[in-house]
Amino acid sequence: MNSGYVDAVARQVLRVCGKVLPVTLTGLVATMPVAAQDTVAPAGASVPDVQAAPDVEVAPDVEADPPPPDPRTIPPSAFASRSNLGGAKLSPDGSKFAFRTIVEDKPLLAIIDADTLRPLRSISLDSTDDVNWYRWAGPDRILISVGGFAITNRWYGYYSRLMLYDINDRAMRYIGFEDQGPEGDDVLHTDSAGNFVILSASKDIYNVPDVWRFPLDGSGEKAAVKVQPRQKGIEEWWADDAGVVRLGMDFTSGGATIIHYRSGPDEAFRRISKIKKKEADKLENWGNLALTAGSDIGFAMIEGEDGRQVLQQVDYTTGELVDVIYEHPDWSLDTVISASGRGAIGVEYTDDTPRTHWLDPEMARHQRNLEQVLGGGQVKIFSVSDDRSRMLVQHGSAADPGALYVYTPGQKRLDLYANLRPDIDFRAMSEPQPFSFESRDGHAMHGYLTLPRDRAARGLPLIVYPHGGPYGVRDAMVYDDWVQLFASRGYAVLQVNFRGSGGYGSAFEELGDGQIGRRMQDDLDDALDWAVAAGYADPARVCIVGASYGGYAALWGALRNPERYRCAASFAGVTDWRDMLRYDRNYLGRSYYRRVWKAKVTGEKGTDLTELSPVDQIARLERPVLLVHGTEDRRVPFAQFEKLVAAAEKAGKSMETLKLEDGHSLVKEENELKFYETLLAFLHRHNPADAPPAEADLSATGG
């Protein structure tokens, strides 16, 4: 590799030139194959300080960029080949980072030396349990939450358990009691040195939890120390950043919530507030807790007067709101970024693009430096060591899968670790554009239209692509494999933030309550009308495709409005809302189900869910449908697929089906590739992208 490739920090040099583009993940970690980065990454580009404003020049000996490829020549396998680096996390001291990946169909947690970028270890995650999350416990230990469904003669529902991996002795240990209640991963505090955790856990299924200090040295439950005895009714505990238990919530059978609080370890808990069921919105004052040792003032994401989320201080002795820390003039905040001992250091929000606003001046300076060096696109600092000596950075855009960098500020050094989609040249992808329209009942709606490259933006075949969720979730201008795969094959893609979507304030989200399959579906149809009226879409060549709730919306679109859609494809879609709600009662937890979820789905007056369930309405099917589901799906169980298949057979209706041995999100590369190939073939048969408009045929083929 010549010096130009090593020294240049320009994005075109690091990621476009043929010699550098395939930065793939290959190699060995310990005795198992796992992602690793070797000699193809730059050896450390220099990051200037924006305050000094030096010029950043590309070395003159860099060859000219090759032309971008034809998008149609990029194989589906390129969109299925994922490195899964987005969830990477730095160790507290910044010496290592870890990420989840799949190698030879085996889920692994890879551990990488953050200085040399070479692999250190891999941890097998291949079990029948879900891996809910992982986090570092000190520099050499990793906590892993696993879970699944259990059926006993006493109890049925979802359980979670806490595991610990010790890098030095390569041992996996269980953290908890041999006999304990269903929730075993409620970690209230993790010691920064990795010596212990504070864990809320009950020893049986009948009692509320105590709080325990568990050592992480392998000494087991005999060495656990009870730091807070259970109190009648208190189901949830919170600790401050020093590990002192400070707050508890009692969720009463009548739907009210009683708050118990203390200022420090030497005080008794006292009842501070009772929030009635009809005042459930006040729980937001207590929701995003970040208690700081020695202070009664914390912060929470609070709904402002106009329904947008703002960051506001809370006096936890009373639950009263104090000063607003930050609010965006136009957009609701998505999350708050906090750091132990520092409080809130930043917030994230989404206009059309996800953005970070740093409240901490030092982090704001790092953000500006990186944006100048990487130039354009979206720069996200998403993991930071405790002393800020090292950071993980992702850079990409809605038309760029992106790459992971390791940033060492003290050395002004930026190392490219790997591309997130190593076989995709981002220059061949399509940039979405925002649009807005008015719904039929007068509400402002927003969405994104992605057009295929090198085709006139008139009379295109269109795919309506509703998002999952549906509540509190939204589409944004971020990279999406499905969107880019469709666009690369010549389809325009329409994404709609229908009512109920997040980011636009509580009033907009509440518009969706009780409107699944009704006005939510109207919003999709109204967006389609906008695309047709604007001339982008051919109304005779429209299909609807989605996953999870989007899969339901796709099925329902074909059943409800066959005059609009040539075909529909559903991945992991809900087919029977009554059964889904019964399942959710255990999966989501009875408290959340009782307080929030059921009312959102059915609405205040209740809804006859048989009128909205494809299982009950399958006799209306007139269009071709592709139904895909993972047999190991625990979010929308495989039984939803089986019930619709049985109902269709009974009604004499045919569907194309595909079963995959996978979960709610496809983690096995060969399964994702099989799905993409099946989906593209289905779309080509029923809505070919290269068919002239005059040859479009809307004849029914699904009955």
XYZ file of C-alpha atoms in Angstrom:
703
model
C 0.000 0.000 0.000
C 1.587 3.298 -1.019
C 1.993 6.235 1.349
C -0.935 8.076 -0.201
C -3.372 5.461 1.074
C -1.826 5.454 4.523
C -1.569 9.179 5.061
C -4.710 10.522 3.417
C -7.744 10.951 5.625
C -10.112 11.869 2.829
C -13.060 9.519 2.682
C -12.630 8.918 -1.040
C -9.154 7.502 -0.375
C -10.005 5.419 2.654
C -13.141 3.817 1.278
C -13.537 4.138 -2.501
C -10.317 3.129 -4.180
C -10.291 -0.470 -5.258
C -7.266 -1.241 -3.131
C -9.018 -0.198 0.060
C -12.733 -0.750 -0.467
C -12.882 -4.417 0.580
C -11.869 -3.862 4.208
C -13.317 -7.158 5.355
C -13.337 -9.002 8.653
C -11.208 -12.138 8.501
C -8.884 -14.019 10.806
C -8.897 -15.969 14.025
C -9.668 -15.101 17.623
C -8.288 -17.624 20.058
C -9.248 -20.982 18.473
C -12.475 -19.789 16.826
C -12.964 -17.926 13.534
C -14.141 -14.398 14.124
C -14.055 -10.952 12.566
C -10.669 -9.311 12.640
C -8.869 -6.535 10.832
C -5.357 -6.957 9.535
C -3.157 -5.016 7.124
C -5.692 -3.466 4.750
C -6.858 -0.671 7.076
C -5.031 2.654 7.136
C -2.291 2.773 9.710
C -3.739 5.757 11.496
C -4.862 8.940 9.812
C -4.149 12.218 11.536
C -7.133 14.135 12.906
C -6.628 17.901 13.023
C -8.202 20.083 15.684
C -10.913 22.243 14.116
C -9.983 25.135 16.378
C -6.569 25.204 14.712
C -8.278 24.763 11.310
C -5.401 23.162 9.374
C -5.985 22.093 5.794
C -6.519 18.404 5.118
C -5.018 17.408 1.814
C -5.101 14.179 -0.126
C -1.642 12.980 -1.059
C -0.900 13.828 -4.719
C 0.108 10.288 -5.681
C -3.378 8.856 -5.127
C -4.826 7.324 -8.278
C -8.107 8.612 -9.706
C -11.232 6.942 -8.355
C -12.650 4.167 -10.530
C -16.185 4.834 -11.790
C -19.031 3.556 -9.605
C -20.497 0.214 -10.626
C -23.947 -0.272 -12.098
C -26.212 -0.850 -9.042
C -27.851 -3.803 -10.813
C -24.511 -5.642 -10.822
C -24.256 -5.607 -7.018
C -25.435 -9.081 -5.976
C -28.025 -9.623 -3.220
C -25.294 -11.324 -1.206
C -23.614 -7.920 -0.777
C -26.657 -6.674 1.142
C -26.687 -9.830 3.267
C -22.966 -9.714 4.075
C -22.897 -7.852 7.365
C -20.186 -7.206 9.894
C -22.643 -6.143 12.643
C -20.262 -3.544 14.011
C -22.844 -0.898 14.851
C -23.253 -2.186 18.412
C -19.552 -2.218 19.210
C -18.600 -1.098 22.739
C -15.318 0.090 24.204
C -14.013 -1.230 27.507
C -13.972 1.415 30.283
C -10.209 1.918 29.913
C -10.376 2.067 26.105
C -7.928 -0.787 25.627
C -10.400 -3.115 23.910
C -13.711 -3.127 22.127
C -16.269 -5.847 21.545
C -18.985 -6.474 18.993
C -21.443 -9.209 18.088
C -20.980 -10.972 14.780
C -21.844 -14.153 12.898
C -19.118 -16.459 11.615
C -20.019 -19.713 9.865
C -23.580 -19.351 11.197
C -22.306 -19.131 14.767
C -23.090 -16.011 16.833
C -19.982 -14.704 18.526
C -18.870 -11.791 20.659
C -15.524 -10.665 19.287
C -13.016 -8.810 21.466
C -10.467 -6.630 19.686
C -7.324 -4.811 20.844
C -8.238 -1.148 20.308
C -4.635 -0.094 19.713
C -3.416 -2.758 17.281
C -6.903 -3.594 15.932
C -6.033 -7.280 16.217
C -8.363 -9.928 17.665
C -7.909 -11.054 21.254
C -10.763 -13.433 22.038
C -14.121 -14.637 20.830
C -17.050 -15.722 22.971
C -19.561 -18.191 21.619
C -23.155 -16.980 21.936
C -24.565 -20.089 20.281
C -27.364 -21.187 22.602
C -31.127 -21.570 22.575
C -31.464 -18.372 24.614
C -31.805 -14.846 23.257
C -28.865 -12.549 23.889
C -30.573 -9.400 25.158
C -27.536 -7.197 25.704
C -23.894 -7.140 26.750
C -21.805 -4.545 28.561
C -18.319 -4.213 29.976
C -17.666 -4.732 33.688
C -14.215 -3.226 34.111
C -11.440 -3.671 31.544
C -11.389 -7.484 31.423
C -14.917 -8.725 32.113
C -18.118 -8.657 30.085
C -21.688 -9.069 31.351
C -24.100 -10.854 29.011
C -27.871 -10.977 29.463
C -29.614 -14.032 28.031
C -33.286 -14.908 28.060
C -36.065 -17.076 26.756
C -39.467 -18.520 27.543
C -39.951 -21.008 30.343
C -42.868 -23.311 31.044
C -43.130 -24.933 34.479
C -45.971 -26.237 36.589
C -45.939 -22.906 38.454
C -45.190 -20.288 35.851
C -45.069 -19.453 32.133
C -43.384 -16.435 30.649
C -40.151 -14.751 29.666
C -37.096 -15.102 31.884
C -33.667 -13.470 31.841
C -30.354 -14.516 33.349
C -26.971 -12.823 33.754
C -23.690 -14.339 32.592
C -20.123 -13.078 32.946
C -17.153 -13.728 30.694
C -13.673 -13.205 32.154
C -11.152 -12.436 29.411
C -8.081 -13.338 31.466
C -9.107 -16.833 32.526
C -11.484 -17.391 29.577
C -14.233 -18.508 31.940
C -17.988 -18.049 31.512
C -19.833 -17.752 34.839
C -23.418 -17.440 35.952
C -24.275 -14.423 38.133
C -27.339 -14.969 40.285
C -29.035 -17.555 42.451
C -29.606 -21.152 41.507
C -33.282 -20.605 42.278
C -34.620 -17.146 41.443
C -37.502 -15.286 39.851
C -37.938 -14.673 36.125
C -35.953 -11.403 35.968
C -32.274 -12.085 36.487
C -30.550 -9.324 34.524
C -31.738 -6.169 36.331
C -28.280 -4.665 36.889
C -28.549 -1.414 38.876
C -24.832 -0.613 38.983
C -21.562 -2.012 37.649
C -18.294 -1.390 39.478
C -15.922 0.517 37.177
C -13.059 -1.818 38.135
C -15.184 -4.868 37.370
C -15.182 -6.323 40.878
C -18.933 -6.484 41.480
C -22.431 -5.652 40.266
C -25.514 -4.468 42.133
C -28.351 -6.766 41.048
C -32.075 -6.628 41.765
C -33.339 -10.206 42.022
C -35.872 -12.337 43.874
C -35.226 -15.892 44.987
C -38.610 -17.131 43.785
C -41.500 -16.162 41.528
C -43.769 -15.067 44.370
C -41.886 -12.184 46.027
C -40.698 -8.749 44.978
C -36.917 -8.447 44.619
C -34.170 -7.716 47.103
C -31.037 -5.907 45.942
C -27.752 -7.818 46.109
C -24.063 -7.100 45.668
C -22.625 -9.959 43.614
C -18.850 -10.402 43.295
C -17.563 -11.130 39.793
C -14.541 -13.215 40.795
C -16.280 -16.567 40.573
C -17.099 -16.906 44.261
C -20.775 -17.357 43.404
C -24.023 -16.762 45.240
C -22.574 -17.653 48.666
C -20.550 -14.444 48.555
C -23.537 -12.277 47.566
C -24.437 -9.568 50.090
C -27.942 -8.170 50.463
C -27.678 -4.358 50.270
C -31.396 -3.562 50.206
C -34.094 -5.853 51.611
C -37.301 -6.109 49.637
C -40.154 -3.836 50.593
C -43.768 -4.741 50.171
C -44.982 -3.817 46.693
C -41.713 -2.434 45.308
C -41.034 -4.185 42.005
C -38.358 -1.906 40.548
C -35.257 -0.403 42.186
C -32.771 2.232 40.998
C -29.258 3.015 42.230
C -27.092 6.113 41.798
C -23.731 6.170 40.020
C -21.973 5.097 43.230
C -24.125 1.995 43.529
C -26.360 3.229 46.365
C -29.997 2.144 46.042
C -31.988 5.373 46.056
C -35.438 4.871 44.509
C -38.147 2.227 44.258
C -41.484 1.933 42.449
C -44.570 0.092 43.618
C -46.964 -0.689 40.757
C -50.313 -1.258 42.463
C -52.996 -3.623 41.202
C -55.215 -0.618 40.516
C -52.714 0.833 38.038
C -51.282 3.549 40.314
C -47.540 3.889 40.932
C -46.093 4.774 44.336
C -42.591 6.302 44.435
C -40.229 5.667 47.376
C -36.999 7.653 47.645
C -34.024 8.461 49.839
C -31.212 10.979 49.422
C -28.387 8.757 50.633
C -27.384 5.411 52.145
C -27.950 6.461 55.759
C -31.581 7.463 55.266
C -34.749 5.401 55.309
C -36.946 5.248 52.236
C -39.956 7.513 52.356
C -43.005 7.678 50.159
C -42.639 10.694 47.869
C -45.462 10.509 45.368
C -48.450 8.500 44.205
C -49.230 8.655 40.503
C -52.733 7.558 39.578
C -53.429 5.397 36.567
C -54.987 8.307 34.663
C -51.870 10.402 35.378
C -49.488 7.815 33.921
C -47.778 10.490 31.810
C -46.261 11.862 35.042
C -44.174 8.705 35.262
C -41.972 10.258 32.604
C -40.612 12.512 35.339
C -39.222 9.365 36.920
C -38.583 7.338 33.791
C -35.127 8.123 32.448
C -33.399 8.004 35.811
C -29.759 8.990 36.183
C -29.199 9.458 39.898
C -25.947 11.125 40.927
C -24.323 10.389 44.283
C -24.708 13.289 46.716
C -27.418 15.064 44.725
C -31.210 15.031 44.697
C -31.315 16.737 41.309
C -31.386 14.450 38.302
C -32.795 14.672 34.816
C -35.391 13.005 32.664
C -36.853 13.197 29.178
C -40.094 15.100 29.734
C -42.977 15.885 27.435
C -43.109 19.648 26.892
C -46.227 21.743 26.462
C -46.325 21.099 22.716
C -45.890 17.334 23.143
C -42.206 17.217 22.211
C -39.671 15.505 24.478
C -37.237 17.877 26.214
C -34.420 17.283 28.698
C -35.334 18.694 32.074
C -34.012 18.608 35.609
C -36.072 16.786 38.230
C -35.985 17.202 41.991
C -36.295 13.597 43.094
C -37.310 14.516 46.635
C -40.623 15.736 45.253
C -40.758 14.649 41.621
C -41.149 18.296 40.629
C -39.614 19.611 37.418
C -36.889 22.221 37.710
C -34.913 23.794 34.840
C -34.993 22.751 31.191
C -31.506 21.566 30.277
C -32.071 21.354 26.526
C -34.944 21.454 24.056
C -34.837 21.572 20.300
C -37.057 24.283 18.799
C -38.555 21.939 16.203
C -37.953 18.297 17.087
C -38.619 15.898 19.922
C -35.523 14.478 21.601
C -34.871 10.762 21.144
C -32.377 9.944 23.891
C -30.099 11.510 26.464
C -26.417 10.610 26.701
C -25.118 10.481 30.261
C -21.794 9.665 31.878
C -21.120 8.508 35.418
C -20.319 11.480 37.630
C -20.985 13.942 34.806
C -24.752 13.741 34.390
C -26.252 14.548 30.993
C -23.512 15.232 28.443
C -25.538 15.151 25.219
C -28.848 14.481 23.519
C -29.886 12.830 20.289
C -32.743 13.867 18.030
C -33.862 13.199 14.479
C -35.034 15.801 12.002
C -34.709 13.833 8.808
C -31.285 12.597 9.881
C -30.188 11.348 13.334
C -28.114 14.023 15.056
C -26.192 14.477 18.296
C -26.081 17.723 20.227
C -23.290 17.605 22.795
C -23.839 19.570 25.983
C -20.264 18.805 26.977
C -17.838 21.246 25.234
C -15.051 18.688 24.954
C -17.281 16.158 23.217
C -18.656 18.892 20.942
C -15.086 19.715 19.893
C -14.359 16.060 19.098
C -17.535 15.926 16.996
C -16.482 18.986 14.973
C -12.987 17.581 14.422
C -14.290 14.273 13.123
C -16.884 15.884 10.870
C -14.188 18.024 9.281
C -11.894 15.082 8.669
C -14.481 12.590 7.438
C -16.421 15.185 5.472
C -20.142 14.927 4.822
C -22.460 12.148 5.803
C -23.351 11.212 9.374
C -20.643 11.056 12.039
C -21.648 9.369 15.281
C -19.467 8.966 18.372
C -21.211 6.027 20.002
C -18.801 4.567 22.570
C -16.294 6.435 24.750
C -13.786 5.226 27.322
C -14.150 6.557 30.868
C -11.207 8.949 30.495
C -12.130 9.840 26.874
C -8.752 8.670 25.621
C -10.416 6.512 22.981
C -13.714 6.537 21.070
C -15.571 4.430 18.549
C -16.956 6.373 15.590
C -19.335 5.375 12.815
C -19.441 7.297 9.564
C -21.953 6.766 6.779
C -25.161 8.159 5.335
C -28.559 7.111 4.060
C -26.839 6.030 0.847
C -23.693 4.673 2.527
C -23.598 1.598 4.787
C -20.762 3.249 6.647
C -17.591 2.239 8.409
C -16.269 1.864 11.943
C -13.292 3.915 13.105
C -11.229 3.892 16.282
C -10.372 7.447 17.350
C -7.509 8.218 19.748
C -7.763 11.977 20.459
C -4.458 12.331 22.324
C -2.607 11.128 19.242
C -4.992 12.810 16.767
C -5.254 9.358 15.259
C -8.173 7.846 13.356
C -8.008 4.177 12.350
C -10.435 2.613 9.910
C -11.398 -0.774 11.353
C -13.861 -2.064 8.766
C -16.658 -1.248 6.346
C -20.091 -2.289 7.606
C -21.062 -3.706 4.198
C -17.683 -4.588 2.670
C -19.039 -5.602 -0.745
C -21.124 -2.477 -1.401
C -19.672 0.559 -3.140
C -21.654 3.393 -1.563
C -21.307 5.513 -4.708
C -23.773 3.180 -6.454
C -26.457 3.634 -3.802
C -29.426 6.030 -3.967
C -29.944 9.036 -1.715
C -33.452 9.292 -0.173
C -35.286 12.599 -0.281
C -37.801 13.839 2.300
C -41.361 14.684 1.347
C -44.508 15.793 3.141
C -48.234 15.629 2.436
C -51.574 16.139 4.142
C -53.574 13.115 5.231
C -57.209 12.778 4.265
C -58.240 13.976 7.730
C -55.977 17.013 7.642
C -52.771 15.995 9.464
C -49.256 16.821 8.289
C -47.362 13.666 7.344
C -43.738 13.087 6.455
C -41.769 10.388 4.724
C -38.871 9.537 2.413
C -38.718 8.661 -1.264
C -35.747 6.798 -2.707
C -35.454 6.761 -6.492
C -33.400 4.292 -8.545
C -30.262 5.670 -10.127
C -30.001 6.287 -13.853
C -33.767 6.144 -14.450
C -36.113 8.998 -15.208
C -38.068 9.963 -12.099
C -41.448 9.456 -13.800
C -43.922 6.596 -13.765
C -41.681 4.249 -11.779
C -42.609 0.901 -10.245
C -43.043 1.580 -6.547
C -42.630 -0.327 -3.293
C -44.463 1.033 -0.254
C -42.270 0.056 2.710
C -43.960 0.656 6.117
C -41.779 0.528 9.228
C -42.168 -1.795 12.206
C -43.133 -0.913 15.741
C -45.492 0.705 15.122
C -45.661 3.103 18.101
C -42.785 5.417 18.965
C -40.743 4.108 16.010
C -40.040 6.088 12.862
C -38.193 6.033 9.577
C -35.357 8.474 9.000
C -32.707 9.148 6.389
C -30.389 6.339 7.457
C -28.933 3.467 5.514
C -31.412 0.605 5.017
C -30.472 -2.602 3.184
C -34.003 -3.235 1.922
C -34.398 0.284 0.551
C -31.092 0.156 -1.304
C -31.660 -3.380 -2.580
C -35.035 -2.380 -4.052
C -33.643 0.834 -5.548
C -30.693 -1.018 -7.074
C -33.210 -3.197 -8.952
C -35.070 -0.236 -10.403
C -37.859 0.353 -7.867
C -38.766 3.618 -6.211
C -39.246 3.109 -2.446
C -41.736 4.991 -0.286
C -41.273 5.150 3.509
C -43.988 6.842 5.563
C -44.006 8.040 9.166
C -47.687 7.282 9.614
C -49.594 8.397 12.720
C -48.314 6.668 15.834
C -44.700 7.066 14.714
C -42.208 8.580 17.153
C -40.203 11.791 16.951
C -43.074 14.172 16.178
C -44.427 14.613 19.697
C -46.949 12.745 21.834
C -50.006 14.198 20.087
C -48.932 12.681 16.759
C -48.100 9.349 18.376
C -51.455 9.260 20.164
C -53.229 9.781 16.831
C -52.329 6.157 16.200
C -53.965 4.746 19.336
C -56.604 2.248 18.219
C -55.820 2.943 14.546
C -53.842 -0.153 13.603
C -55.189 -1.286 10.249
C -57.390 1.806 10.014
C -56.122 5.370 9.806
C -52.535 4.165 10.040
C -53.249 2.303 6.819
C -54.992 5.366 5.358
C -51.744 7.299 5.836
C -49.852 4.738 3.740
C -52.477 4.966 1.012
C -52.441 8.778 1.122
C -48.652 8.753 0.704
C -49.074 6.489 -2.300
C -51.546 8.968 -3.758
C -48.977 11.725 -3.239
C -46.298 9.747 -5.120
C -48.695 9.098 -8.001
C -49.918 12.704 -8.161
C -46.310 13.949 -8.157
C -45.611 11.733 -11.150
C -42.995 9.525 -9.503
C -45.052 6.308 -9.357
C -47.071 4.320 -11.854
C -50.320 3.513 -9.971
C -50.608 0.184 -11.810
C -47.190 -0.994 -10.591
C -47.222 -0.747 -6.796
C -46.415 -3.454 -4.237
C -46.261 -3.195 -0.448
C -43.497 -4.884 1.565
C -42.669 -4.787 5.269
C -41.433 -6.595 8.381
C -42.975 -7.061 11.833
C -45.734 -4.422 12.086
C -44.738 -3.429 8.551
C -45.339 -7.050 7.544
C -48.843 -6.813 8.959
C -49.412 -3.519 7.133
C -48.293 -5.172 3.890
C -50.694 -8.087 4.345
C -53.501 -5.772 5.348
C -52.874 -3.452 2.414
C -53.374 -6.316 -0.032
C -56.542 -7.479 1.749
C -58.037 -4.064 2.464
C -57.185 -2.265 -0.774
C -56.456 -4.766 -3.564
C -57.201 -2.043 -6.102
C -54.027 -0.255 -4.988
C -51.446 -3.039 -4.748
C -50.290 -5.626 -7.275
C -48.697 -7.764 -4.560
C -47.586 -7.838 -0.925
C -44.686 -9.410 0.963
C -44.662 -9.847 4.729
C -41.687 -10.823 6.857
C -42.534 -11.750 10.483
C -45.864 -9.958 10.248
C -48.692 -10.139 12.759
C -51.638 -12.115 11.353
C -53.929 -12.536 14.396
C -54.140 -9.548 16.755
C -56.110 -11.353 19.451
C -53.492 -14.084 19.783
C -50.725 -11.498 19.537
C -52.095 -9.555 22.501
C -52.404 -12.724 24.569
C -48.777 -13.517 23.766
C -47.634 -9.958 24.496
C -49.080 -10.106 27.996
C -46.196 -12.398 28.939
C -43.575 -11.263 26.431
C -43.798 -7.537 27.207
C -44.539 -7.948 30.907
C -47.970 -7.711 32.473
C -47.415 -4.234 33.938
C -46.442 -2.606 30.607
C -49.098 -4.598 28.763
C -51.785 -3.506 31.237
C -50.731 0.151 31.414
C -49.716 0.887 27.826
C -49.701 -1.686 25.063
C -53.219 -3.136 25.062
C -54.818 0.321 25.122
C -52.658 1.489 22.210
C -53.654 -1.440 20.054
C -57.365 -1.523 20.876
C -58.022 2.165 21.623
C -60.132 3.568 24.447
C -63.423 2.237 23.091
C -61.961 -1.117 22.178
C -61.635 -2.592 18.718
C -63.006 -5.749 17.162
C -59.644 -7.214 16.259
C -61.187 -9.861 14.017
C -62.050 -7.045 11.586
C -58.337 -6.178 11.321
C -56.649 -9.589 11.430
C -55.552 -11.263 8.174
C -56.370 -14.659 9.723
C -60.027 -13.665 9.967
C -60.161 -11.793 6.657
C -58.129 -14.087 4.404
C -61.172 -14.880 2.234
C -60.793 -11.351 0.812
C -57.385 -12.160 -0.698
C -57.122 -11.223 -4.385
C -53.446 -10.405 -4.794
C -50.220 -12.435 -4.742
C -48.721 -12.620 -1.247
C -45.292 -13.771 -0.086
C -45.355 -14.814 3.577
C -41.981 -15.259 5.325
C -41.289 -16.071 8.974
C -38.505 -17.325 11.211
C -39.256 -20.536 13.077
C -37.309 -19.228 16.099
C -39.049 -15.830 16.230
C -39.862 -14.916 19.837
C -41.168 -11.421 19.174
C -43.891 -12.349 16.684
C -44.138 -16.111 17.223
C -44.046 -18.548 14.331
C -47.593 -19.582 15.248
C -48.757 -16.353 13.572
C -47.393 -17.690 10.258
C -48.900 -21.136 10.804
C -52.354 -19.761 11.608
C -52.514 -17.701 8.411
C -51.293 -20.580 6.258
C -53.990 -22.828 7.749
C -56.676 -20.152 7.318
C -55.674 -19.589 3.668
C -55.838 -23.310 2.906
C -59.270 -23.530 4.513
C -60.494 -20.531 2.460
C -59.025 -21.927 -0.758
C -56.535 -19.089 -1.105
C -52.938 -19.568 -2.239
C -49.856 -17.777 -0.960
C -46.147 -18.157 -1.535
C -44.411 -19.033 1.722
C -40.879 -19.256 3.062
C -39.840 -20.640 6.446
C -36.386 -19.814 7.787
C -34.623 -21.287 10.807
C -33.975 -17.881 12.316
C -35.441 -15.240 14.601
C -37.363 -11.960 14.359
C -34.298 -10.356 12.800
C -32.319 -12.553 10.463
C -28.889 -13.234 11.903
C -27.743 -16.013 9.575
C -26.270 -14.672 6.364
C -27.497 -17.568 4.209
C -31.049 -17.021 5.494
C -30.932 -13.335 4.677
C -29.602 -14.092 1.209
C -32.311 -16.709 0.625
C -34.943 -14.202 1.718
C -33.587 -11.474 -0.582
C -33.429 -13.815 -3.564
C -36.949 -15.112 -2.905
C -38.329 -11.596 -2.444
C -36.683 -10.217 -5.581
C -37.943 -13.162 -7.633
C -41.462 -12.632 -6.244
C -41.386 -8.926 -7.103
C -40.003 -9.634 -10.571
C -42.842 -12.066 -11.304
C -45.640 -9.845 -10.083
C -44.283 -6.327 -10.543
C -41.214 -6.385 -12.807
C -39.204 -3.204 -12.562
C -38.285 -3.260 -16.256
C -41.821 -3.763 -17.610
C -43.117 -0.803 -19.667
C -46.106 0.915 -18.043
C -48.364 -0.065 -20.939
C -47.690 -3.751 -20.243
C -48.642 -3.617 -16.584
C -51.316 -6.156 -15.683
C -53.424 -5.780 -12.540
C -55.282 -9.052 -12.957
C -55.948 -10.895 -9.724
C -53.675 -13.890 -9.142
C -53.960 -14.474 -5.419
C -57.328 -16.245 -5.184
